[in-house]
Amino acid sequence: MRNRPITIRDLALKLDVSISTVSRALRGAPEINPETKTAVLSLAKELNYQPNVVAQSLRNKKTNTIGVVVPEIEMSFFSSVMSGIQEMARSHGYRVLFTQSNECYQEESHNLDTLLQSRVDGILMSISRETSNTEHIQKILRTKTPIVFFDRTPHGVPASKVIVDDRDGAYKAVSYLISTGAKRIAHIGGPRNLEIARNRRKGYIDALSEFNHPVGEHLIVHCEHLKEDAVEATKILLGQEEIPDAIFCINDPVAIKVIQTIKDKGFRIPEDIQVIGFANDPVSEVIEPPLSTISQPSKAMGRAALKLLLDQLTDENDFQPKTQLMETELLLRGSTL
Amino acid sequence: MRNRPITIRDLALKLDVSISTVSRALRGAPEINPETKTAVLSLAKELNYQPNVVAQSLRNKKTNTIGVVVPEIEMSFFSSVMSGIQEMARSHGYRVLFTQSNECYQEESHNLDTLLQSRVDGILMSISRETSNTEHIQKILRTKTPIVFFDRTPHGVPASKVIVDDRDGAYKAVSYLISTGAKRIAHIGGPRNLEIARNRRKGYIDALSEFNHPVGEHLIVHCEHLKEDAVEATKILLGQEEIPDAIFCINDPVAIKVIQTIKDKGFRIPEDIQVIGFANDPVSEVIEPPLSTISQPSKAMGRAALKLLLDQLTDENDFQPKTQLMETELLLRGSTL
DNA sequence: CTGAAAGCGCTTACAG
DNA sequence: CTGAAAGCGCTTACAG
């Protein structure tokens, strides 16, 4: 038997006033008699009254809840973003409905439907590695539910986003490798449909071109399933006649696998092969040698994404999609010269 | 301008039937005329009708939402549990409201209030390192909102829980150290108010006692703030006249710091000092040497906790608190002999 | 300053 | 098989 929660009606009956009055007292409406207000508040406290936010949401057509869709909470980048989102949401009185797509388009689409049915005030999302068509997102846009993307953004969708300059981050990484004298710089890329993967690849190519390094297709391998394909990708690179002397990886989880595979094969890092990742995953500073990487302010990205969403909620009429670019930094550790 | 979502009233008007009929058709009530039903369903689909779950929740006094309180989503153990919870929730039609306490009692208590106000059907929780008094939990119990604890459970609260046998896990770890010939086995413990910390400590002491090893208070150091105190704790142990030849750590994040500190001080692992952790954090297999540890089925623990909660939701009348014990395993890697 | 009434979008007992 | 009505717990325009 569940205890029936206290309602404003209970309070009203006990105090012999109307529910309107109780409601006004609780909400701190200006028209209320101070004494009535005190009486209501003290009774509410005494009975541990908890407003029914479900009822409030229905009445106000606002749930004070935002929905989040991430590919995988177990990826440390996303749990860190999530932490930033939660922190910011809490401080603004918002609740967070959490979903993950498990890198699967179907689940992602289903999650969006769930969030829509839940009448979240807005959505924060990073797309799955499978997502190239954006029908499910167009559906959200049609309902005019504000949505802000972070990190992995869909192509050609008019929505705000929080990203780092992926091309520039990659460019910094590869330029550095060139400065150490690396000649055959390979790239292990990510799923081709992800913009972040295309942009990091572009940064890699831009750096090579600028310094007149040859750009060879055989030096680029794509991991459509990210770290799950990383061992295989590394083996392909190490199996060539001339092995690379540096590898720039799409992200740290992939770079970790790359380092392990290189070591297994008996090559030395960084002497034989240098490695750079992307994201500054906690594992990267622990692995031997510690992984050089491009850091992203993951937690701040979460906070920023929520902030953009809240801004959009405030002035829904004159909404313009904004792109917020966050800073990256080249972190040099033992995996590079 | 937000688009007004389609309601059953819109469908009813278009089809010239009553909202009762539409409601029944959508919910697949048995009394409905098949043709009416088809008409309703096809129009609903055409207009992309999404039921308003806020209204449903208010009417049904059931939100199909469960609330989660974890200390820190960035700890990989918790993000893994969270993933299990989410997966199971989704497959049972439940949504997940996510909160974290940041290891802070105040925030934890506030989170519980928020979940109560949100009228979640049940709560899943792992307490903060600061939590020793359980007033905030008693408040939940009084409302009869089902709550299930996992991993970090409060003392003396009549509620279901999902845990591993921490004492036994610790016992296995320390017995193994003894079997390798270790003589001075130290323990870096966790916050004293956490039962898991007390139980792991007990397993440590039990193993030592059973094999007639001396149990010395100077061999035990507590990290009240977990990994934040770990470097300091290690220095204390290494600063003694006779340094330990093995250290059993409260968890992997702490053990990681311990390994780093030991290496910094110029000792060899495992030759001079062996190290064992607890939890099988992803970092543990990457660090050099790889960390031996006690594995916990974190994702399965999340699923199990949600399962216990759902069971409790089904038969609320004859509820008996259950304790589900999950298996641990000693994983031997390079940090032990 | 306070109350009665309407309504948010549903579900369901009741009557037909 | 279908509809009218009540009600879930709130908020607020309107009247007094």
XYZ file of C-alpha atoms (C1' of nucleotides) in Angstrom:
706
model
C 0.000 0.000 0.000
C 1.501 3.270 -1.167
C 1.003 6.306 1.061
C -1.068 8.881 -0.691
C 1.075 12.015 -0.992
C -0.158 15.265 0.571
C -1.881 17.587 -1.913
C -2.774 21.239 -1.788
C -6.324 20.065 -1.161
C -5.203 18.419 2.084
C -3.562 21.634 3.147
C -6.599 23.686 2.175
C -8.976 21.498 4.174
C -6.831 21.621 7.301
C -6.488 25.384 7.133
C -10.017 25.990 5.980
C -9.013 28.071 2.995
C -9.412 27.423 -0.726
C -6.941 25.489 -2.806
C -6.346 28.665 -4.815
C -5.062 30.353 -1.727
C -2.831 27.453 -0.829
C -1.457 27.371 -4.333
C -0.728 31.078 -4.246
C 0.935 30.879 -0.860
C 3.155 28.020 -1.964
C 4.149 29.767 -5.124
C 4.853 33.033 -3.339
C 2.268 34.960 -5.317
C 2.295 38.690 -4.470
C -1.397 39.104 -3.666
C -1.334 36.869 -0.634
C -1.885 37.877 2.990
C 1.414 37.376 4.825
C -0.251 35.549 7.702
C -2.119 33.168 5.435
C 1.099 32.552 3.648
C 3.016 31.750 6.812
C 0.291 29.376 7.950
C 0.311 27.525 4.650
C 4.061 27.278 4.471
C 4.442 26.031 7.997
C 1.767 23.386 7.557
C 3.337 22.358 4.273
C 6.650 21.952 5.993
C 5.134 20.104 8.912
C 3.429 17.579 6.655
C 6.420 17.460 4.341
C 4.315 18.504 1.390
C 6.007 17.790 -1.942
C 4.380 19.504 -4.914
C 3.287 17.091 -7.603
C 5.418 18.161 -10.514
C 3.483 15.890 -12.834
C 0.384 17.978 -12.237
C 2.374 21.183 -12.490
C 3.878 20.034 -15.758
C 0.514 19.224 -17.255
C -0.973 22.499 -16.205
C 2.025 24.654 -17.152
C 2.860 22.768 -20.323
C 6.437 22.719 -19.193
C 8.129 19.806 -17.516
C 11.371 21.418 -16.405
C 12.962 18.285 -17.729
C 15.509 17.939 -20.470
C 16.292 14.729 -22.310
C 19.750 13.486 -23.143
C 20.751 11.005 -25.831
C 24.339 9.789 -25.812
C 25.875 6.912 -27.726
C 27.320 5.146 -24.689
C 27.563 6.389 -21.141
C 30.480 4.037 -20.554
C 32.687 6.075 -22.860
C 34.404 8.379 -20.466
C 33.981 11.394 -22.724
C 30.222 11.021 -22.545
C 29.992 10.345 -18.839
C 31.990 13.487 -18.331
C 29.721 15.554 -20.582
C 26.767 14.016 -18.777
C 28.174 15.133 -15.480
C 28.424 18.690 -16.765
C 24.875 18.565 -18.055
C 23.529 17.242 -14.797
C 25.358 19.823 -12.719
C 24.070 22.696 -14.831
C 20.558 21.289 -15.040
C 20.301 20.911 -11.306
C 21.442 24.456 -10.655
C 18.733 25.741 -12.990
C 15.983 23.579 -11.564
C 15.867 21.119 -14.430
C 15.667 17.362 -14.253
C 17.518 15.096 -16.638
C 15.984 12.167 -18.468
C 18.793 9.909 -19.571
C 18.942 7.613 -22.608
C 21.671 5.978 -24.631
C 21.582 4.755 -28.203
C 24.268 2.086 -27.888
C 25.593 3.436 -31.188
C 22.418 2.217 -32.877
C 20.182 4.322 -35.124
C 17.034 2.418 -34.206
C 17.538 2.929 -30.506
C 18.426 6.545 -31.025
C 15.216 7.130 -32.920
C 13.202 5.288 -30.315
C 14.830 7.363 -27.584
C 13.804 10.571 -29.320
C 10.205 9.360 -29.479
C 10.301 8.546 -25.794
C 11.601 12.002 -24.986
C 8.937 13.587 -27.124
C 6.214 11.627 -25.370
C 7.704 12.666 -22.061
C 7.260 16.260 -23.170
C 10.802 17.237 -22.259
C 11.393 20.960 -22.636
C 14.455 20.319 -24.752
C 16.933 17.720 -25.902
C 20.705 17.370 -25.772
C 22.190 14.847 -28.132
C 25.314 13.321 -29.613
C 24.547 11.045 -32.533
C 25.403 7.379 -32.902
C 28.101 6.143 -35.239
C 25.370 4.654 -37.422
C 23.472 7.873 -37.844
C 23.694 9.403 -41.283
C 20.075 9.956 -42.171
C 18.379 12.567 -40.019
C 14.699 11.776 -40.388
C 14.308 11.168 -36.687
C 15.865 14.539 -35.971
C 13.693 16.322 -38.532
C 10.729 14.934 -36.637
C 11.954 16.636 -33.470
C 12.538 19.859 -35.361
C 8.980 19.768 -36.679
C 7.601 19.655 -33.145
C 9.748 22.732 -32.463
C 11.247 21.042 -29.436
C 14.587 22.769 -28.890
C 17.524 20.473 -29.497
C 21.221 21.129 -29.078
C 23.942 18.799 -30.307
C 27.348 18.290 -28.795
C 30.497 16.653 -30.120
C 28.918 14.390 -32.716
C 26.629 16.606 -34.734
C 24.409 15.654 -37.642
C 25.051 17.165 -41.039
C 22.799 19.914 -42.368
C 20.499 20.273 -39.401
C 19.608 23.822 -38.344
C 20.284 23.482 -34.634
C 22.720 24.824 -32.085
C 25.794 22.840 -31.257
C 28.758 22.706 -28.947
C 31.865 21.336 -30.532
C 35.592 21.735 -30.568
C 37.393 22.756 -33.697
C 38.136 19.187 -34.676
C 39.963 20.110 -37.841
C 42.197 22.459 -35.912
C 42.831 19.946 -33.126
C 43.877 17.337 -35.652
C 45.959 19.917 -37.458
C 47.818 20.757 -34.252
C 48.482 17.086 -33.543
C 49.787 16.308 -37.006
C 51.802 19.517 -37.294
C 53.505 18.534 -34.097
C 54.331 15.101 -35.449
C 55.809 16.724 -38.534
C 57.896 19.038 -36.343
C 59.472 16.018 -34.649
C 60.652 14.813 -38.000
C 58.043 12.131 -38.632
C 57.881 11.268 -42.319
C 55.227 8.613 -42.767
C 52.316 9.809 -40.711
C 49.292 7.537 -40.768
C 45.740 8.226 -39.665
C 43.280 5.847 -38.083
C 39.955 7.514 -38.734
C 36.448 7.049 -37.397
C 33.063 6.301 -38.929
C 32.839 8.236 -42.182
C 29.359 9.528 -41.519
C 30.452 11.400 -38.404
C 31.420 14.994 -39.031
C 33.962 14.911 -36.244
C 35.673 12.057 -38.070
C 35.646 13.920 -41.366
C 36.929 17.098 -39.750
C 39.748 15.376 -37.897
C 40.703 13.664 -41.119
C 40.678 17.022 -42.836
C 42.976 18.500 -40.209
C 45.335 15.595 -40.761
C 45.348 16.121 -44.510
C 45.638 19.898 -44.231
C 48.712 19.606 -42.026
C 50.383 17.104 -44.324
C 49.648 19.239 -47.369
C 50.862 22.414 -45.803
C 54.204 20.869 -45.006
C 54.428 19.136 -48.360
C 54.095 15.676 -46.959
C 52.605 13.101 -49.272
C 49.005 12.201 -48.511
C 48.567 8.543 -49.284
C 45.313 6.652 -49.139
C 47.202 3.621 -47.859
C 48.172 5.678 -44.815
C 44.549 6.143 -43.835
C 42.440 3.393 -42.270
C 38.902 3.915 -41.024
C 37.432 2.277 -37.940
C 33.718 2.246 -38.592
C 33.190 0.695 -35.166
C 35.814 2.780 -33.457
C 37.862 0.904 -30.879
C 36.363 -2.424 -31.867
C 38.178 -2.155 -35.194
C 41.328 -0.576 -33.828
C 43.484 -3.666 -33.436
C 42.703 -4.703 -36.997
C 43.405 -1.212 -38.308
C 46.760 -1.113 -36.582
C 47.705 -4.483 -38.020
C 46.929 -3.210 -41.507
C 49.257 -0.258 -41.012
C 52.000 -2.388 -39.482
C 51.672 -4.971 -42.226
C 52.702 -2.600 -45.003
C 56.157 -2.732 -46.556
C 57.057 0.584 -45.098
C 55.503 1.030 -41.687
C 54.437 4.475 -40.495
C 56.584 6.351 -38.007
C 53.590 8.109 -36.473
C 49.860 7.498 -36.154
C 47.226 10.105 -35.444
C 44.123 8.370 -34.070
C 40.505 9.466 -34.188
C 40.215 9.230 -30.390
C 41.862 7.949 -27.230
C 40.019 4.637 -26.866
C 41.265 3.790 -30.359
C 44.765 5.090 -29.583
C 44.915 2.875 -26.484
C 44.303 -0.206 -28.624
C 46.821 1.058 -31.136
C 49.501 1.418 -28.481
C 48.821 -2.048 -27.140
C 48.981 -3.574 -30.594
C 52.168 -1.756 -31.503
C 53.790 -2.961 -28.289
C 52.579 -6.514 -28.923
C 54.253 -6.433 -32.306
C 57.510 -5.459 -30.682
C 57.834 -1.880 -31.862
C 58.912 0.877 -29.536
C 56.813 3.956 -28.795
C 57.713 6.704 -29.515
C 61.108 5.734 -30.992
C 59.753 3.565 -33.812
C 56.222 4.865 -33.955
C 54.677 7.909 -32.337
C 51.006 7.926 -31.390
C 48.568 10.752 -30.723
C 44.928 10.413 -29.721
C 42.029 12.794 -29.213
C 39.896 13.538 -26.125
C 42.204 13.084 -23.137
C 40.504 10.027 -21.745
C 41.555 9.187 -18.149
C 43.223 6.034 -19.442
C 45.555 8.039 -21.644
C 47.719 9.346 -18.836
C 48.045 5.942 -17.229
C 49.030 3.825 -20.202
C 52.723 3.151 -20.819
C 53.954 5.289 -22.465
C 51.411 7.977 -21.544
C 49.407 9.003 -24.560
C 49.840 12.396 -26.163
C 46.442 13.703 -27.085
C 44.222 16.627 -27.925
C 42.231 17.559 -24.844
C 38.596 18.553 -25.003
C 36.807 20.293 -22.115
C 34.194 17.562 -21.888
C 32.452 18.642 -18.712
C 32.369 22.259 -19.843
C 30.922 21.104 -23.145
C 28.039 19.532 -21.254
C 27.457 22.701 -19.297
C 27.680 24.823 -22.432
C 25.234 22.622 -24.329
C 22.694 22.888 -21.560
C 23.268 26.630 -21.398
C 22.553 27.020 -25.111
C 19.425 24.951 -24.675
C 18.189 27.084 -21.791
C 18.839 30.253 -23.779
C 16.849 28.820 -26.624
C 14.048 27.987 -24.202
C 13.975 31.577 -22.992
C 13.642 33.286 -26.336
C 11.978 30.767 -28.545
C 10.728 33.419 -30.939
C 13.936 34.939 -32.165
C 15.938 31.758 -32.255
C 19.090 31.531 -34.326
C 21.172 28.354 -34.324
C 24.474 29.013 -32.589
C 27.679 27.072 -32.817
C 29.856 27.232 -29.753
C 33.449 26.304 -30.352
C 35.416 25.142 -27.327
C 39.186 25.143 -26.953
C 41.383 22.136 -27.543
C 44.929 21.753 -26.371
C 47.778 19.568 -27.513
C 48.929 17.539 -24.524
C 52.356 16.102 -25.066
C 53.203 12.961 -23.165
C 55.441 9.967 -23.655
C 53.913 8.536 -26.819
C 55.460 11.283 -28.933
C 59.017 12.528 -29.298
C 6.296 29.496 -31.158
C 6.054 25.890 -30.089
C 3.846 23.603 -32.184
C 0.953 22.371 -30.127
C 1.197 18.570 -30.002
C -1.690 16.486 -31.304
C -4.078 15.319 -28.582
C -6.745 12.647 -28.512
C -9.214 15.488 -28.779
C -7.784 16.428 -32.182
C -8.148 12.853 -33.344
C -11.677 12.640 -31.973
C -12.776 15.799 -33.750
C -11.379 14.697 -37.096
C -13.004 11.279 -36.858
C -16.210 12.547 -35.318
C -16.098 10.164 -32.395
C -15.705 10.793 -28.683
C -12.354 11.118 -26.942
C -13.289 8.042 -24.895
C -13.397 6.023 -28.059
C -10.113 7.376 -29.276
C -8.505 6.640 -25.946
C -9.817 3.100 -26.000
C -8.666 2.511 -29.533
C -5.175 3.750 -28.796
C -4.867 1.678 -25.670
C -6.168 -1.425 -27.426
C -9.154 -1.808 -25.128
C -11.139 -4.973 -25.876
C -14.601 -3.428 -26.265
C -13.708 -1.442 -29.344
C -15.114 -1.907 -32.845
C -12.255 -3.108 -35.058
C -13.017 -0.599 -37.787
C -13.135 2.331 -35.408
C -9.882 1.137 -33.987
C -8.195 0.936 -37.390
C -9.405 4.398 -38.283
C -8.070 5.866 -35.067
C -4.733 4.131 -35.285
C -4.147 5.117 -38.869
C -4.999 8.749 -38.231
C -2.772 8.730 -35.149
C 0.051 7.421 -37.232
C -0.587 9.879 -40.029
C -0.495 12.833 -37.681
C 2.359 11.322 -35.713
C 0.349 11.418 -32.530
C 2.501 11.062 -29.426
C 0.577 10.335 -26.235
C 1.186 12.882 -23.525
C 2.765 10.782 -20.823
C 2.531 13.642 -18.379
C -1.247 13.465 -18.578
C -1.165 9.686 -18.439
C 1.061 9.804 -15.392
C -1.223 12.181 -13.564
C -4.301 10.168 -14.342
C -2.724 6.749 -13.666
C -0.723 7.838 -10.644
C 2.222 6.071 -12.162
C 4.992 7.755 -14.096
C 6.825 4.740 -15.494
C 9.923 6.570 -14.446
C 12.563 5.493 -12.017
C 15.070 7.773 -10.381
C 18.761 7.046 -9.967
C 21.173 8.590 -7.481
C 24.847 7.794 -7.927
C 27.840 9.428 -6.266
C 29.641 10.292 -9.498
C 28.826 9.209 -13.019
C 32.442 9.756 -13.991
C 33.536 6.816 -11.884
C 33.571 4.011 -14.380
C 31.913 1.576 -11.987
C 28.883 3.830 -11.773
C 28.624 4.633 -15.456
C 28.664 0.922 -16.083
C 25.920 0.251 -13.543
C 23.998 3.136 -15.057
C 24.256 1.548 -18.454
C 22.785 -1.681 -17.099
C 19.979 0.215 -15.423
C 19.140 2.131 -18.562
C 19.132 -0.956 -20.742
C 16.812 -2.845 -18.419
C 14.561 0.164 -17.861
C 14.124 0.738 -21.557
C 13.202 -2.871 -22.228
C 10.501 -2.647 -19.563
C 9.099 0.657 -20.754
C 10.575 2.742 -17.958
C 12.309 6.058 -18.228
C 15.310 7.007 -16.128
C 15.698 10.261 -14.230
C 19.364 10.723 -13.505
C 21.010 12.520 -10.589
C 24.397 12.470 -8.916
C 25.341 13.457 -5.399
C 28.966 14.383 -6.089
C 29.766 12.448 -2.905
C 27.876 15.064 -0.934
C 25.129 14.344 1.607
C 23.320 17.615 0.982
C 23.085 17.030 -2.734
C 22.042 13.448 -2.204
C 19.229 14.539 0.060
C 18.158 17.224 -2.382
C 18.178 14.686 -5.209
C 15.858 12.411 -3.267
C 13.431 15.298 -2.748
C 13.514 16.055 -6.448
C 12.769 12.443 -7.294
C 9.916 12.382 -4.815
C 8.425 15.517 -6.337
C 8.780 13.959 -9.758
C 6.686 11.072 -8.490
C 9.102 8.437 -9.749
C 7.746 4.922 -9.318
C 10.919 3.841 -7.583
C 14.488 4.773 -6.778
C 17.873 3.150 -7.332
C 20.686 4.478 -5.229
C 24.288 4.154 -4.140
C 25.129 6.408 -1.227
C 27.779 9.113 -1.075
C 30.960 8.727 0.905
C 29.642 11.339 3.330
C 26.414 9.530 4.063
C 26.201 7.986 7.500
C 22.936 9.358 8.790
C 19.920 8.049 6.938
C 17.225 10.610 7.681
C 16.785 11.411 4.021
C 16.300 7.753 3.243
C 13.829 7.267 6.080
C 11.808 10.041 4.481
C 11.634 8.035 1.256
C 10.683 4.909 3.161
C 7.854 6.781 4.863
C 6.341 7.676 1.503
C 6.504 3.961 0.669
C 8.345 4.733 -2.553
C 10.242 1.551 -3.392
C 13.990 2.008 -3.187
C 16.763 -0.448 -3.985
C 20.405 0.122 -3.126
C 23.399 -1.124 -5.016
C 27.063 -1.377 -4.098
C 27.158 1.301 -1.419
C 24.297 0.512 0.902
C 23.220 2.385 4.004
C 23.350 0.648 7.360
C 20.193 -0.605 8.998
C 17.714 0.362 6.320
C 15.023 -2.188 5.494
C 15.371 -2.127 1.709
C 16.478 -4.465 -1.036
C 20.023 -4.296 -2.263
C 22.377 -5.630 -4.880
C 25.897 -6.105 -3.679
C 28.872 -8.349 -4.043
C 30.267 -10.227 -1.101
C 32.835 -7.577 -0.313
C 34.258 -9.391 2.650
C 34.770 -12.500 0.567
C 36.282 -10.571 -2.342
C 38.785 -8.934 -0.038
C 39.451 -12.262 1.617
C 40.253 -13.849 -1.750
C 42.607 -11.003 -2.641
C 44.503 -11.094 0.624
C 44.630 -14.899 0.789
C 46.234 -14.839 -2.610
C 48.836 -12.323 -1.457
C 49.610 -14.579 1.497
C 49.973 -17.551 -0.835
C 52.649 -15.716 -2.803
C 54.655 -15.365 0.369
C 53.870 -11.762 1.200
C 54.589 -11.042 4.857
C 53.727 -7.429 5.486
C 50.407 -6.910 3.816
C 48.979 -3.413 4.126
C 45.467 -2.156 3.446
C 44.400 1.175 2.069
C 40.783 1.422 3.129
C 37.890 3.649 2.174
C 35.547 5.971 4.053
C 34.715 4.302 7.378
C 31.035 5.013 7.143
C 30.645 2.926 3.985
C 29.698 -0.661 4.607
C 31.623 -1.819 1.575
C 34.732 -0.280 3.089
C 34.125 -1.967 6.434
C 33.443 -5.305 4.777
C 36.516 -5.202 2.593
C 38.560 -4.312 5.624
C 37.018 -7.238 7.453
C 37.933 -9.607 4.608
C 41.492 -8.329 4.828
C 41.662 -8.895 8.567
C 39.957 -12.274 8.372
C 42.478 -13.548 5.846
C 45.429 -12.304 7.867
C 44.061 -13.835 11.048
C 43.297 -17.149 9.452
C 46.856 -17.515 8.261
C 48.313 -16.223 11.503
C 49.638 -13.036 10.025
C 49.911 -10.128 12.402
C 47.227 -7.503 12.022
C 48.793 -4.171 12.727
C 46.973 -0.877 12.867
C 49.984 0.813 11.284
C 49.424 -1.363 8.220
C 45.986 0.113 7.663
C 45.399 3.599 6.247
C 41.989 4.973 5.423
C 41.217 7.229 2.476
C 38.139 9.136 3.529
C 38.090 10.838 0.141
C 39.079 7.754 -1.801
C 41.489 8.398 -4.633
C 42.027 12.002 -3.588
C 43.798 10.736 -0.473
C 45.536 7.819 -2.139
C 48.910 9.389 -2.848
C 49.179 10.585 0.722
C 48.136 7.187 2.072
C 50.774 5.448 -0.012
C 53.444 7.822 1.197
C 52.517 7.022 4.784
C 52.962 3.313 4.146
C 56.211 3.788 2.256
C 57.540 6.108 4.941
C 57.513 3.458 7.650
C 60.733 1.756 8.798
C 59.639 -1.529 7.349
C 57.719 -1.009 4.157
C 54.913 -3.396 3.209
C 55.514 -6.025 0.546
C 51.886 -5.970 -0.593
C 48.974 -3.529 -0.511
C 45.315 -4.407 -0.830
C 43.406 -1.303 -1.923
C 39.757 -0.397 -1.379
C 39.210 0.048 -5.117
C 40.910 0.411 -8.474
C 40.983 4.205 -8.744
C 42.879 4.203 -5.441
C 45.111 1.331 -6.560
C 46.036 3.253 -9.716
C 47.304 6.141 -7.635
C 49.097 3.707 -5.368
C 50.921 2.102 -8.280
C 51.951 5.475 -9.649
C 53.242 6.599 -6.272
C 55.154 3.380 -5.671
C 56.807 3.688 -9.076
C 57.635 7.346 -8.441
C 59.394 6.330 -5.251
C 61.520 3.880 -7.200
C 60.080 0.594 -5.949
C 59.327 -2.267 -8.309
C 55.901 -3.808 -8.708
C 55.337 -6.671 -8.005
C 58.897 -7.600 -6.943
C 59.155 -5.129 -4.064
C 55.504 -4.443 -3.488
C 52.450 -6.230 -4.828
C 49.208 -4.343 -5.364
C 45.607 -5.520 -5.657
C 42.560 -3.351 -6.267
C 38.807 -3.882 -6.363
C 36.258 -3.350 -9.189
C 38.127 -4.056 -12.421
C 38.090 -0.516 -13.706
C 39.022 -0.233 -17.427
C 42.188 1.594 -16.435
C 43.392 -1.385 -14.434
C 44.278 -3.527 -17.413
C 46.097 -0.708 -19.149
C 48.355 0.526 -16.380
C 51.910 -0.795 -16.182
C 52.064 -3.311 -14.642
C 48.430 -4.313 -15.176
C 46.531 -4.248 -11.927
C 45.348 -7.457 -10.284
C 41.878 -6.871 -8.954
C 38.572 -8.279 -7.776
C 36.067 -7.981 -10.592
C 32.460 -6.995 -10.006
C 29.729 -7.482 -12.614
C 28.869 -3.797 -12.655
C 26.466 -3.739 -15.589
C 24.679 -6.847 -14.344
C 24.406 -5.209 -10.942
C 22.533 -2.335 -12.566
C 20.189 -4.705 -14.337
C 19.652 -6.721 -11.169
C 18.907 -3.646 -9.097
C 16.292 -2.495 -11.565
C 14.830 -5.985 -11.664
C 14.458 -6.066 -7.885
C 12.797 -2.674 -8.047
C 10.325 -3.784 -10.707
C 9.487 -6.903 -8.712
C 8.828 -4.736 -5.717
C 6.597 -2.510 -7.839
C 4.544 -5.530 -8.915
C 3.779 -6.902 -5.485
C 3.880 -3.958 -3.198
C 1.689 -5.673 -0.597
C 3.816 -8.652 0.332
C 7.165 -6.940 0.093
C 10.190 -8.417 1.810
C 13.598 -6.760 1.462
C 15.895 -8.962 -0.585
C 19.655 -8.940 -0.790
C 21.087 -10.107 -4.056
C 24.700 -11.182 -3.876
C 26.651 -11.087 -7.128
C 29.824 -12.995 -7.899
C 33.300 -11.535 -7.678
C 36.392 -12.987 -9.233
C 40.057 -12.604 -8.489
C 41.757 -11.352 -11.647
C 45.473 -11.891 -11.531
C 47.610 -9.563 -13.608
C 51.082 -8.134 -13.473
C 50.849 -6.213 -10.215
C 51.020 -9.433 -8.198
C 53.468 -12.318 -8.190
C -6.743 39.495 -0.411
C -9.717 35.194 -1.412
C -12.716 31.766 -3.760
C -15.215 29.311 -7.542
C -14.462 27.732 -11.917
C -12.166 26.175 -15.927
C -8.796 23.505 -17.961
C -4.023 21.001 -18.892
C -4.625 15.581 -21.644
C -5.599 11.668 -20.339
C -8.554 7.072 -18.370
C -12.407 4.597 -16.919
C -16.785 3.528 -14.278
C -21.324 4.105 -15.604
C -25.233 4.346 -18.562
C -27.169 3.361 -22.786
C -19.698 -0.899 -28.901
C -19.910 4.276 -27.723
C -20.424 8.682 -25.177
C -20.854 11.935 -21.208
C -18.922 12.795 -16.986
C -15.732 12.831 -13.282
C -11.277 13.303 -11.718
C -5.824 12.968 -11.375
C -3.237 17.814 -8.753
C -2.174 21.728 -10.059
C -2.547 27.221 -11.829
C -4.700 31.365 -12.950
C -8.155 34.635 -15.143
C -12.142 36.436 -13.301
C -15.253 38.169 -9.939
C -15.942 39.923 -5.553
